[in-house]
PDB file of C-alpha atoms in Angstrom:
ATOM      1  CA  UNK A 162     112.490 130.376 112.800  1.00 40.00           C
ATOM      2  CA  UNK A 163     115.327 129.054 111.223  1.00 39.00           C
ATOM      3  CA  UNK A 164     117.188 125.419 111.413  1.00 41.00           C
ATOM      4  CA  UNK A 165     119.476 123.562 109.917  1.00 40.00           C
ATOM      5  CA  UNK A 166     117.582 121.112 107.262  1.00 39.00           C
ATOM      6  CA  UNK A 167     118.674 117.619 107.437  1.00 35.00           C
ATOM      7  CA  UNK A 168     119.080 114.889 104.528  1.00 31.00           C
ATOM      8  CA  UNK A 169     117.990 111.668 106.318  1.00 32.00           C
ATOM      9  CA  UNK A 170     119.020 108.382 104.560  1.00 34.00           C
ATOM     10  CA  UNK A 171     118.026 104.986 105.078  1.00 38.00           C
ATOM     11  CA  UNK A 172     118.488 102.843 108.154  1.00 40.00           C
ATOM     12  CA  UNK A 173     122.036 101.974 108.966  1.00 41.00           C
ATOM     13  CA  UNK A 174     123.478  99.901 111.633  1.00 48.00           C
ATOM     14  CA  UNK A 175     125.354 101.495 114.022  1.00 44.00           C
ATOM     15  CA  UNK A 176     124.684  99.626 117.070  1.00 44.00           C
ATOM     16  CA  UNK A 177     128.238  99.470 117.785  1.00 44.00           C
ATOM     17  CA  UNK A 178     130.032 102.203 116.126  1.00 46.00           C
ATOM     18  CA  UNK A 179     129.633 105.114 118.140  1.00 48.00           C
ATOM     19  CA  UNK A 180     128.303 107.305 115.640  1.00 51.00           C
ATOM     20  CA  UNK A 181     125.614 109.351 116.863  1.00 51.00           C
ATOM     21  CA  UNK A 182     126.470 112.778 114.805  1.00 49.00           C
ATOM     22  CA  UNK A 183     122.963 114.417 113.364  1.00 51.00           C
ATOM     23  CA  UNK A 184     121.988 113.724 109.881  1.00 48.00           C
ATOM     24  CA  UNK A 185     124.600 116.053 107.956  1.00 48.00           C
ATOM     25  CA  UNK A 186     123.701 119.398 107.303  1.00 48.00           C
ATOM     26  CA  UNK A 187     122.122 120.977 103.863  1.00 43.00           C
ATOM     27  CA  UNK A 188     120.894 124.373 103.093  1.00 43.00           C
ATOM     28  CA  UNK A 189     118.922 126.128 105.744  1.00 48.00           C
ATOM     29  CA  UNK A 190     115.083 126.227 105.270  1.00 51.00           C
ATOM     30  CA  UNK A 191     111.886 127.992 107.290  1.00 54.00           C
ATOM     31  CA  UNK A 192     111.059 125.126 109.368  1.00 51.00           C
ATOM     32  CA  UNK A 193     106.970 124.873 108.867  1.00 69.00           C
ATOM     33  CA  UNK A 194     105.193 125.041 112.215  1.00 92.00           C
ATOM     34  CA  UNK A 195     106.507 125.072 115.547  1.00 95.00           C
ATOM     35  CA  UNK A 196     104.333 125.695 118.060  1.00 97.00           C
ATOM     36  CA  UNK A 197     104.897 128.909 120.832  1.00 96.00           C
ATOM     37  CA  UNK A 198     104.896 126.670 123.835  1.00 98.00           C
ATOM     38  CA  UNK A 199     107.181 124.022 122.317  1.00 98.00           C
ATOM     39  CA  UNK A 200     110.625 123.430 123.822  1.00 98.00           C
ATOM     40  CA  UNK A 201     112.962 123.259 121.232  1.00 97.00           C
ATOM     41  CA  UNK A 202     116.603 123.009 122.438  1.00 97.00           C
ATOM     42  CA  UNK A 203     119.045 125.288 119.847  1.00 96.00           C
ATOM     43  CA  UNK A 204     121.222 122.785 119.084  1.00 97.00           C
ATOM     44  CA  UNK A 205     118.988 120.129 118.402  1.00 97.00           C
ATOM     45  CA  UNK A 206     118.480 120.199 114.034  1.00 96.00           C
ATOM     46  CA  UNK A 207     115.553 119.939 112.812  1.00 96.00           C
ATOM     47  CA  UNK A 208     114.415 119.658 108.756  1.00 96.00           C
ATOM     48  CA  UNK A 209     112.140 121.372 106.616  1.00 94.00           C
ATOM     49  CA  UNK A 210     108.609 121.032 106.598  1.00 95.00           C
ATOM     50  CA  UNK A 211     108.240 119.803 110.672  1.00 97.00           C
ATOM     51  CA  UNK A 212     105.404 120.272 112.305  1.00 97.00           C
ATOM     52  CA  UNK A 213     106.059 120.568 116.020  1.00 98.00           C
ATOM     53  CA  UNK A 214     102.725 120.642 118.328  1.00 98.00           C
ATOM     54  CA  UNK A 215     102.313 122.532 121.871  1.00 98.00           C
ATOM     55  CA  UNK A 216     104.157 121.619 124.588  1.00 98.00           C
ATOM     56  CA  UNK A 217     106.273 119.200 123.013  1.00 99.00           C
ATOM     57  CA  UNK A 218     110.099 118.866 124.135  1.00 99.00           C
ATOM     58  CA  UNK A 219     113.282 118.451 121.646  1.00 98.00           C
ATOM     59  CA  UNK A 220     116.476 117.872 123.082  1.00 98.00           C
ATOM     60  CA  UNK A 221     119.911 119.016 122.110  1.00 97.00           C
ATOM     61  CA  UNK A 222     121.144 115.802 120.746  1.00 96.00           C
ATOM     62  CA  UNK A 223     117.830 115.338 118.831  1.00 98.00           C
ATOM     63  CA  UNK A 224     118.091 115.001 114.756  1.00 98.00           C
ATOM     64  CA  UNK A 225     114.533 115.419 113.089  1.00 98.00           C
ATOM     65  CA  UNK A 226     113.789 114.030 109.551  1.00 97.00           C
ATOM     66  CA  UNK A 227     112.000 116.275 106.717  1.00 97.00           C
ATOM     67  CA  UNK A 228     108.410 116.202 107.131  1.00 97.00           C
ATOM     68  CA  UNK A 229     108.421 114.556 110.637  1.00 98.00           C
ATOM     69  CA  UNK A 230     105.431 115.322 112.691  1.00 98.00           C
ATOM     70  CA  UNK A 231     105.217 115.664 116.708  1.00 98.00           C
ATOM     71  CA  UNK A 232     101.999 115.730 118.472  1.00 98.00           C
ATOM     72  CA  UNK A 233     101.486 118.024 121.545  1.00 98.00           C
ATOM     73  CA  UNK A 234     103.656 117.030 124.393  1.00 99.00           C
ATOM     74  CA  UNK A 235     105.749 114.645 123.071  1.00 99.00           C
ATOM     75  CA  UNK A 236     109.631 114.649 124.041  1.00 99.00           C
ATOM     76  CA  UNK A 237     112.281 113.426 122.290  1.00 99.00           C
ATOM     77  CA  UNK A 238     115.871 113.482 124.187  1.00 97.00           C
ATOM     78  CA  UNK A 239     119.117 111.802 124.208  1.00 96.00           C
ATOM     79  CA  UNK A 240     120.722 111.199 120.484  1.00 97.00           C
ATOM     80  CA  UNK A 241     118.005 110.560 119.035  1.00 98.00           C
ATOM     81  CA  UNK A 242     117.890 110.218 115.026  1.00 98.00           C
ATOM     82  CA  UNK A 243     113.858 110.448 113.467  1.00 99.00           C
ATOM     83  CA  UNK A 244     114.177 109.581 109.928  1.00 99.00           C
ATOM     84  CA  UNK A 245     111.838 111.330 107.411  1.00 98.00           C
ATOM     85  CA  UNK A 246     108.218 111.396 107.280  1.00 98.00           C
ATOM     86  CA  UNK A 247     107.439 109.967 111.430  1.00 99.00           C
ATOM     87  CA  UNK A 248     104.542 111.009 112.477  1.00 99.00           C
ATOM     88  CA  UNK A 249     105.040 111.010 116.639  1.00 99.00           C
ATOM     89  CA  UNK A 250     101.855 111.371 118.420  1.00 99.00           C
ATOM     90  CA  UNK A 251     100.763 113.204 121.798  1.00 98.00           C
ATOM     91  CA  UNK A 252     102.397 112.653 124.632  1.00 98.00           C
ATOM     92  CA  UNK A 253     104.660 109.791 123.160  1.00 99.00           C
ATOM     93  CA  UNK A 254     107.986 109.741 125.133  1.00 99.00           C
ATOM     94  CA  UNK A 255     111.581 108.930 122.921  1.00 99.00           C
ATOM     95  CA  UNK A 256     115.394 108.559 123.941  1.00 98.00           C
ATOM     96  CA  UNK A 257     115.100 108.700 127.684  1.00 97.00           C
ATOM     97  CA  UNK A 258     117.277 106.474 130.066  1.00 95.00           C
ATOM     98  CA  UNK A 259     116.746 103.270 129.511  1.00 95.00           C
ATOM     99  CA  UNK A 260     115.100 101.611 132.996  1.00 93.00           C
ATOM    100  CA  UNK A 261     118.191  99.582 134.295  1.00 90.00           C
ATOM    101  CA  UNK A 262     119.044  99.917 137.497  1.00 87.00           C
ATOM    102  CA  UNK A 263     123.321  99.724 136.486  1.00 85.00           C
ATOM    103  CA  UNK A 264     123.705 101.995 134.207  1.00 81.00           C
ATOM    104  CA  UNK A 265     127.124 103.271 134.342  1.00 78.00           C
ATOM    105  CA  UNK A 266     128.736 106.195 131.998  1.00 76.00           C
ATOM    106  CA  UNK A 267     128.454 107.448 128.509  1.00 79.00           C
ATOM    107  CA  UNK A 268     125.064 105.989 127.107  1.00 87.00           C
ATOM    108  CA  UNK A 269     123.766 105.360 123.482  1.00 95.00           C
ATOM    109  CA  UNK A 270     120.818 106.268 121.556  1.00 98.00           C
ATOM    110  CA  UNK A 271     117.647 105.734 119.333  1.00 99.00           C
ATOM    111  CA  UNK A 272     117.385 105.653 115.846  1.00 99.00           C
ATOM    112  CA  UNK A 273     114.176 105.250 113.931  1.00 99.00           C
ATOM    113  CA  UNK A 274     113.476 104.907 110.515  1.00 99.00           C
ATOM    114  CA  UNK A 275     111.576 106.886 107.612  1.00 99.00           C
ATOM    115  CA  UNK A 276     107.765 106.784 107.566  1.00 99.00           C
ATOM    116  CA  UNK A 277     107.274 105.167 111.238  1.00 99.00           C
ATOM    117  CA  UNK A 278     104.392 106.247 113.045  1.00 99.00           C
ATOM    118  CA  UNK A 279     104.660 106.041 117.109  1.00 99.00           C
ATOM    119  CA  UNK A 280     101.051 106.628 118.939  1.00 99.00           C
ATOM    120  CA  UNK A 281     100.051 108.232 121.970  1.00 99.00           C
ATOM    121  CA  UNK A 282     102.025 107.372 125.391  1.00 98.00           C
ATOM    122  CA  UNK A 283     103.800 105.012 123.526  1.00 99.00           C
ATOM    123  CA  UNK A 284     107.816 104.698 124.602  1.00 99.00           C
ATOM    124  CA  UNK A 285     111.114 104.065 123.280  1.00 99.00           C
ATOM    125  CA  UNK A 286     114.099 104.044 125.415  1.00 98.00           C
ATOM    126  CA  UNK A 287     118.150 104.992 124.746  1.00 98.00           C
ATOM    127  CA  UNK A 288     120.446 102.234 124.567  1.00 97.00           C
ATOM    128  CA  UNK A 289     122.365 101.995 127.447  1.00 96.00           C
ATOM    129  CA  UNK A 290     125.315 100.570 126.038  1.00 94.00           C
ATOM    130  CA  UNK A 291     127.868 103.179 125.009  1.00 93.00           C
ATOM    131  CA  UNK A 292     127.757 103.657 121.271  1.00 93.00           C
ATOM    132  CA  UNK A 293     124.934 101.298 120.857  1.00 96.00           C
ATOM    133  CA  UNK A 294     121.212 102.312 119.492  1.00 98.00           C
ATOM    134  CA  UNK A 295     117.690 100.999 120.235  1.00 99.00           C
ATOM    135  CA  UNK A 296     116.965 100.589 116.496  1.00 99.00           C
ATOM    136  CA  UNK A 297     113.211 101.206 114.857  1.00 99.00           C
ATOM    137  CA  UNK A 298     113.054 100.003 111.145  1.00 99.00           C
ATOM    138  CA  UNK A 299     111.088 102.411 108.201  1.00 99.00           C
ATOM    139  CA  UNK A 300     107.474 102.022 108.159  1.00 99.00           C
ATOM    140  CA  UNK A 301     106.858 100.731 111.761  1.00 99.00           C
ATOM    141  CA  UNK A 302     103.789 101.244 114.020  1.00 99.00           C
ATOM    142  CA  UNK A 303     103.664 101.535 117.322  1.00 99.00           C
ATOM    143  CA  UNK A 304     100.459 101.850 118.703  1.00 99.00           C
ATOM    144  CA  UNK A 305      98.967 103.052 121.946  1.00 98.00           C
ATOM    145  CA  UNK A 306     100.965 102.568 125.330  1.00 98.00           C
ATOM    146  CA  UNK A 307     103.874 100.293 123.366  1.00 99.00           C
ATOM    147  CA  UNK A 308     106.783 100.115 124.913  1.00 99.00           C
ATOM    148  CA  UNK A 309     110.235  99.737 123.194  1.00 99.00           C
ATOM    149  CA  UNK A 310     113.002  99.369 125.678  1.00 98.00           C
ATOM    150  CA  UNK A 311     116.768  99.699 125.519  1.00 98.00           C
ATOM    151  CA  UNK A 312     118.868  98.161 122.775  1.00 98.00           C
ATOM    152  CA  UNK A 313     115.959  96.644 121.066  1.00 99.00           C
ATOM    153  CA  UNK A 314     116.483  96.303 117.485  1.00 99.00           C
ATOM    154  CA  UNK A 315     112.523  96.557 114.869  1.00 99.00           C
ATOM    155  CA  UNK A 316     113.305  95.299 111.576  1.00 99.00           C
ATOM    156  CA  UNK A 317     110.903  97.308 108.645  1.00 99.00           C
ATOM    157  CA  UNK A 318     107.081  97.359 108.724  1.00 99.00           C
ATOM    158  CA  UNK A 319     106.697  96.512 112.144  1.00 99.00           C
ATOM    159  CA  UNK A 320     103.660  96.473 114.148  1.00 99.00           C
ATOM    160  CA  UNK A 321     103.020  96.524 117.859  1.00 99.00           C
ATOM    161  CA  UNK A 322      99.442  97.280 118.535  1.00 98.00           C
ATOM    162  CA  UNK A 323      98.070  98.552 122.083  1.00 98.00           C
ATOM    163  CA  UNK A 324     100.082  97.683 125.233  1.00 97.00           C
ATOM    164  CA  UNK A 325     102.755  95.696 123.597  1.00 98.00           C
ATOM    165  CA  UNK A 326     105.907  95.442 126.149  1.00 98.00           C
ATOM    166  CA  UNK A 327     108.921  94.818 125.174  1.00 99.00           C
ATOM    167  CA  UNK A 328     111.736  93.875 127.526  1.00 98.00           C
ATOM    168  CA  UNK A 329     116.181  94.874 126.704  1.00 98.00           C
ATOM    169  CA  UNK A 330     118.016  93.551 123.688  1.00 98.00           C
ATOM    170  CA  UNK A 331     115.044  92.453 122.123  1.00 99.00           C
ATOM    171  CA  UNK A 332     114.987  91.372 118.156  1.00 99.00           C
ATOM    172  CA  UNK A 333     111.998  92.083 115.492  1.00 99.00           C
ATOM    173  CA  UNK A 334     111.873  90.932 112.296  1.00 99.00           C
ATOM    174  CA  UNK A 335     110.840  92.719 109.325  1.00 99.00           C
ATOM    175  CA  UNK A 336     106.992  92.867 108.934  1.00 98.00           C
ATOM    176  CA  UNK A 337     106.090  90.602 112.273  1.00 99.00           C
ATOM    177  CA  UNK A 338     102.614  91.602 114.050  1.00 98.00           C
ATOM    178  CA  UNK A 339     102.267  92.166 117.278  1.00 98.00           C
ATOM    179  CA  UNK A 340      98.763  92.032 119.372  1.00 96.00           C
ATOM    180  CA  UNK A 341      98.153  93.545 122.534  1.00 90.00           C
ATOM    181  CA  UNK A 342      99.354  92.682 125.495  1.00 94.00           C
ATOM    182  CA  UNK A 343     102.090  90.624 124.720  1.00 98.00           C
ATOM    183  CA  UNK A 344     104.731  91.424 127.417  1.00 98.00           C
ATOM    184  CA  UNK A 345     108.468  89.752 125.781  1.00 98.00           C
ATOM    185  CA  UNK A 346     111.121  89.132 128.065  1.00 98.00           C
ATOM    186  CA  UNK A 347     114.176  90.467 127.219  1.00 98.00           C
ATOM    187  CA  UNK A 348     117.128  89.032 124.526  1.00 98.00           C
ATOM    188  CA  UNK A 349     113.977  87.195 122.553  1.00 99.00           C
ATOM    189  CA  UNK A 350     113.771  87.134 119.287  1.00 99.00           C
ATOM    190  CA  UNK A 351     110.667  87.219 116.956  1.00 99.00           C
ATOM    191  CA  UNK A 352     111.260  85.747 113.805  1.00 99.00           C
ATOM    192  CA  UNK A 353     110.221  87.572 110.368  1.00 99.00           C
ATOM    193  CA  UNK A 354     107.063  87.603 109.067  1.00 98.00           C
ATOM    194  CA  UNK A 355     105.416  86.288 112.583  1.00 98.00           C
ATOM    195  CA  UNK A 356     101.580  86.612 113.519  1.00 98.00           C
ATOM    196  CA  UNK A 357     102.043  87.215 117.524  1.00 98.00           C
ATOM    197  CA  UNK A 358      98.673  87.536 119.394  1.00 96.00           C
ATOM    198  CA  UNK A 359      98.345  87.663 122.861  1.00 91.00           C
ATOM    199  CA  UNK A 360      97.771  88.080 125.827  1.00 95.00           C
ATOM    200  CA  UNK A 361     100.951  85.955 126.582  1.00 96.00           C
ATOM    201  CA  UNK A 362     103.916  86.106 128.247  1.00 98.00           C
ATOM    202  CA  UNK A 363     106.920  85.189 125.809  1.00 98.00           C
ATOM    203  CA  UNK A 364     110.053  83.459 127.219  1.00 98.00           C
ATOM    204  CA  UNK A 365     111.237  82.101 123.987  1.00 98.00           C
ATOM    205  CA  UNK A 366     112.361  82.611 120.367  1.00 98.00           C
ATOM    206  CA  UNK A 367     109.275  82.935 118.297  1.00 98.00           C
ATOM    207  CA  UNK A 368     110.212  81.251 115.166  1.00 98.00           C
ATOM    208  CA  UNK A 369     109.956  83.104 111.339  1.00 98.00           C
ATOM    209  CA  UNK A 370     106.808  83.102 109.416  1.00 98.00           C
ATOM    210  CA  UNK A 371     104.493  81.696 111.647  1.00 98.00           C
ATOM    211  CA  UNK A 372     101.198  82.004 113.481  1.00 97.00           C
ATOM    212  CA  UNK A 373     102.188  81.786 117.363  1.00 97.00           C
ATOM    213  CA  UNK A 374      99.187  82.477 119.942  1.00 95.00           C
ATOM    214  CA  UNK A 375      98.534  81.037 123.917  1.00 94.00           C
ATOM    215  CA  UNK A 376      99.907  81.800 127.141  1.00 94.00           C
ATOM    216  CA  UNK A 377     101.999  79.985 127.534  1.00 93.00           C
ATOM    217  CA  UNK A 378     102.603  80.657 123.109  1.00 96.00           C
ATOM    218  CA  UNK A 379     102.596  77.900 120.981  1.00 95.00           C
ATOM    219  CA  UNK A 380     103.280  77.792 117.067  1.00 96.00           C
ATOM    220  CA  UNK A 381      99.317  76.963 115.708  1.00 95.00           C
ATOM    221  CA  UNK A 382     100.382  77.582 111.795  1.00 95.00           C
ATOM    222  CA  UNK A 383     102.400  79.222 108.933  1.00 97.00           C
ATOM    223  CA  UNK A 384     101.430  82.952 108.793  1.00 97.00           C
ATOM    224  CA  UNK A 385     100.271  82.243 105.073  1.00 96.00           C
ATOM    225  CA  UNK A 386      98.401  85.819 104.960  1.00 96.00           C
ATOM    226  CA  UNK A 387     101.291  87.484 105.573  1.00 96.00           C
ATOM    227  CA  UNK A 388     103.467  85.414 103.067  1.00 97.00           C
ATOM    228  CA  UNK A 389     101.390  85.960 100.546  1.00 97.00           C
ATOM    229  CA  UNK A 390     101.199  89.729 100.971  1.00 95.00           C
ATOM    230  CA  UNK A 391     104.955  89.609 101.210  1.00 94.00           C
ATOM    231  CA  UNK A 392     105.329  88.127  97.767  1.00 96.00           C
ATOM    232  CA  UNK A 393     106.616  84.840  99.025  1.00 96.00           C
ATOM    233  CA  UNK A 394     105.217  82.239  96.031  1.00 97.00           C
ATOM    234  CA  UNK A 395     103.191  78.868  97.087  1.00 96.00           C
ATOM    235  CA  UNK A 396     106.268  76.941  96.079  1.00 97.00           C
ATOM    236  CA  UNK A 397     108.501  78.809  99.246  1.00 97.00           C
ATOM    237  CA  UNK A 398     105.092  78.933 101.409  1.00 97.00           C
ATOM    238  CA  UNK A 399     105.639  74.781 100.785  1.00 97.00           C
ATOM    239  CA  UNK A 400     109.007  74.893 101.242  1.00 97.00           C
ATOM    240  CA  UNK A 401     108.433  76.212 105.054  1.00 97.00           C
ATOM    241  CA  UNK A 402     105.566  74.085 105.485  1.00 96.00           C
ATOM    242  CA  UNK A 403     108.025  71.269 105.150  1.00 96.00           C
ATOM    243  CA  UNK A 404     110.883  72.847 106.818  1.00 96.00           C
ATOM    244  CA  UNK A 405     108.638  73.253 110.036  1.00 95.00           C
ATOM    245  CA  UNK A 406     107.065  69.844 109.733  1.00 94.00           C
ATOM    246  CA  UNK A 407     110.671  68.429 110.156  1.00 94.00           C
ATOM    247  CA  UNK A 408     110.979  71.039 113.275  1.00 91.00           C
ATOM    248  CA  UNK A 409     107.797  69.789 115.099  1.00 90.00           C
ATOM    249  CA  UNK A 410     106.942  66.063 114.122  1.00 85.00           C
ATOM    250  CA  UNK A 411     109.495  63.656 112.555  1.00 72.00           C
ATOM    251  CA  UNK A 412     113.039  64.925 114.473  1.00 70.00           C
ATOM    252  CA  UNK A 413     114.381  63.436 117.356  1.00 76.00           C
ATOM    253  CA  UNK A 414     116.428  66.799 118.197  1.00 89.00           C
ATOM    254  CA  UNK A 415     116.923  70.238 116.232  1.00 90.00           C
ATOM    255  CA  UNK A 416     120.549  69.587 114.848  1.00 92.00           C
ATOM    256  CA  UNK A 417     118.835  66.459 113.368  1.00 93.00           C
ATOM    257  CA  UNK A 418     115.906  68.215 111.971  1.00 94.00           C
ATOM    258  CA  UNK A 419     118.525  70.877 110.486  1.00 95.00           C
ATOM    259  CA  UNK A 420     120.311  68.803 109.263  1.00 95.00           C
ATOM    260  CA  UNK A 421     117.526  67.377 107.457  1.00 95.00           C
ATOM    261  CA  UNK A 422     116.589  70.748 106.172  1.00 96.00           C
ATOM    262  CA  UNK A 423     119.738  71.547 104.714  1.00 96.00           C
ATOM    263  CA  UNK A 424     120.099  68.186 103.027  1.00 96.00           C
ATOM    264  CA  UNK A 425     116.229  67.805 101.217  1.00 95.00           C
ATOM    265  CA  UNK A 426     114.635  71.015 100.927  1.00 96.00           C
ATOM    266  CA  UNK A 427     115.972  73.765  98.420  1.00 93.00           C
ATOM    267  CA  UNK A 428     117.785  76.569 100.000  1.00 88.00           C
ATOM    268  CA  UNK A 429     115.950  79.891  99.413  1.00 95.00           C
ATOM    269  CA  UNK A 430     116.308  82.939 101.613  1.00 97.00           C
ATOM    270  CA  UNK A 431     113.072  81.807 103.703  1.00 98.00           C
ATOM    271  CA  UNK A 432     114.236  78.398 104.500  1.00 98.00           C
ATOM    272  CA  UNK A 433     117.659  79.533 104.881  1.00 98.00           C
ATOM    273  CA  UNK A 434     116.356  82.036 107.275  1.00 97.00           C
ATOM    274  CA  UNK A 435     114.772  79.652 109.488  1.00 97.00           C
ATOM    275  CA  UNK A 436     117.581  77.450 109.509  1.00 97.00           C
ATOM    276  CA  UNK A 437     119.823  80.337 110.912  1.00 98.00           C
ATOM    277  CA  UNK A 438     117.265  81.463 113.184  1.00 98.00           C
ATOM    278  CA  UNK A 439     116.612  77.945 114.732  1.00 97.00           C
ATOM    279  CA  UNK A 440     119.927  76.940 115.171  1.00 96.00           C
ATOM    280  CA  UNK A 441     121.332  80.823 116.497  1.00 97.00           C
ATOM    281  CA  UNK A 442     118.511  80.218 119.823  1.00 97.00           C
ATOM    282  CA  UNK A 443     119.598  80.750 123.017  1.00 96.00           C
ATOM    283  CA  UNK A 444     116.440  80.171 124.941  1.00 95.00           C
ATOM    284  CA  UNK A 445     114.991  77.683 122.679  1.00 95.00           C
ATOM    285  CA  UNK A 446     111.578  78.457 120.122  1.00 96.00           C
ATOM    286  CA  UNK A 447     108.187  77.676 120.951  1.00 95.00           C
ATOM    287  CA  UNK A 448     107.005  74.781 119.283  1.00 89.00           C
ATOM    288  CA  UNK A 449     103.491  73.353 117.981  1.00 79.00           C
ATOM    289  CA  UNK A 450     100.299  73.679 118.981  1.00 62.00           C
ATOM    290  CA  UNK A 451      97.167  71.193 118.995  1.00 48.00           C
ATOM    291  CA  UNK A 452      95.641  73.153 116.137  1.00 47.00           C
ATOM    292  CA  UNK A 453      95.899  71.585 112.726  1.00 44.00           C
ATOM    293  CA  UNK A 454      96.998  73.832 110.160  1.00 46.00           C
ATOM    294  CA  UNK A 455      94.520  75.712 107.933  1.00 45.00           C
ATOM    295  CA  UNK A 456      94.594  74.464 104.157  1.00 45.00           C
ATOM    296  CA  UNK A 457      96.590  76.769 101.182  1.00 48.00           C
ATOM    297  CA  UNK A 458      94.374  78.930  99.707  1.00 42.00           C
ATOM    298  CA  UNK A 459      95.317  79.112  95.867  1.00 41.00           C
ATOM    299  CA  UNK A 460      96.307  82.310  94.441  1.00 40.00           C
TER     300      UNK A 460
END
């Protein structure tokens, strides 16, 4: 069998452009393996070296990366964009209608980024905006039974682990963890480099490189693991230390504390990042918990 081969870039934002077109055509190739029983719509273009499993369904609109993989029973539908290298197991669902019960006209799509891996039953739903895109960074995992709804947007190196549900218009930073059964009402935002463990319900922003647990959540610590595996130096990891000590314990309100940021504490990307974050809110950040910190750890 023979398919168009795609070249599939990096992630690009195109929440509200419009532009759903495939990845652009390059010289045709013998796509690898595709299964007998697989449903594989004609116009749908796949790249080299897929592996499609049985029963698995690929749409018309659907664009698959080089090297992707698809476990047995999986569909894919709706303009949906895989980037290189996803492995997409059994009986994972991608790009249906988003569940709203208004949806009204011409609908969007789902794009997901190189090297993500999306485990069985998981599910990621179309934006139902027109022209917009539920958005899944590169090297993301979603495991078991997530579920990504409409117009959420993963930053890179994501992780949801089992049963993680996440509600519309939701926002992920780069490399934030997420533990089971963490439900996330929609339009919150988890900050960068967060530690999320559940169970919990979350109603609010969770704030950027920290250590957030409880139901209801509260902020016990910086994530200092993480930090340090992200290459952020013990000078920046004491930079946020005192950023979020202004936050929690010595500011009358947050434009205060900001304020105080901005004036005494040396603007890096981190700090500047929180800053942003803090002040952006709409439904306010979950503050501390009863838990004192645990100590730096030196390098």
């Amino acid at each position: 069998m023979e398919s168009g081969c795609v070249s599939v870039g990096g992630r690009r934002d195109r929440r509200r452009s419009g532009d759903h077109r495939p990845y652009p055509r390059a010289q045709k190739r013998i796509v690898s393996d595709i299964h007998p029983s697989a449903i594989v719509d004609p116009a749908a273009h796949i790249a080299g070296n897929v592996r499609i499993g049985p029963g698995a369904v690929v749409g018309a609109g659907v664009s698959l990366g080089e090297g992707c993989e698809l476990g047995a029973h999986t569909v894919i539908e709706g303009s949906s964009r895989i980037g290189p290298g996803c492995r997409i197991f059994h009986g994972a669902v991608i790009g249906t209608e988003g569940q709203h019960t208004n949806i009204e006209g011409a609908e969007g799509g789902v794009e997901i980024g190189a090297g993500t891996v999306i485990r069985e039953m998981a599910t990621v739903h179309r934006s139902i905006e027109e022209g917009g895109l539920t958005q899944i960074g590169e090297k993301c995992y979603l495991m078991v039974q997530a579920h990504v709804a409409h117009d959420c947007t993963l930053g890179d190196e994501v992780i949801l682990t089992n049963a993680t549900t996440l509600g519309g218009y939701v926002e992920i930073g780069d490399r934030a963890f997420v533990t089971g059964f963490v439900g996330i009402h929609q339009f919150i935002r988890i900050g960068e480099g967060v530690m999320l463990t559940g169970p919990a319900a979350v109603r609010k922003d969770v704030p950027p490189f920290t250590m957030t647990d409880g139901n209801p959540p509260k902020v016990r610590s910086l994530n200092l693991v993480g930090m340090r595996r992200s290459g952020i130096s013990s000078q920046v990891r004491g930079h946020l230390k005192e950023a979020y000590r202004i936050v929690f314990e010595d500011s009358k309100s947050v434009e205060e504390a900001l304020a105080r940021i901005e004036a005494e504490i040396p603007a890096g990307r981190e700090v500047r990042s929180v800053v942003d974050f803090v002040r952006s809110s709409k439904r306010g950040i979950y503050r501390g918990g009863d838990r004192p910190p645990p100590p730096e750890v030196s390098e």
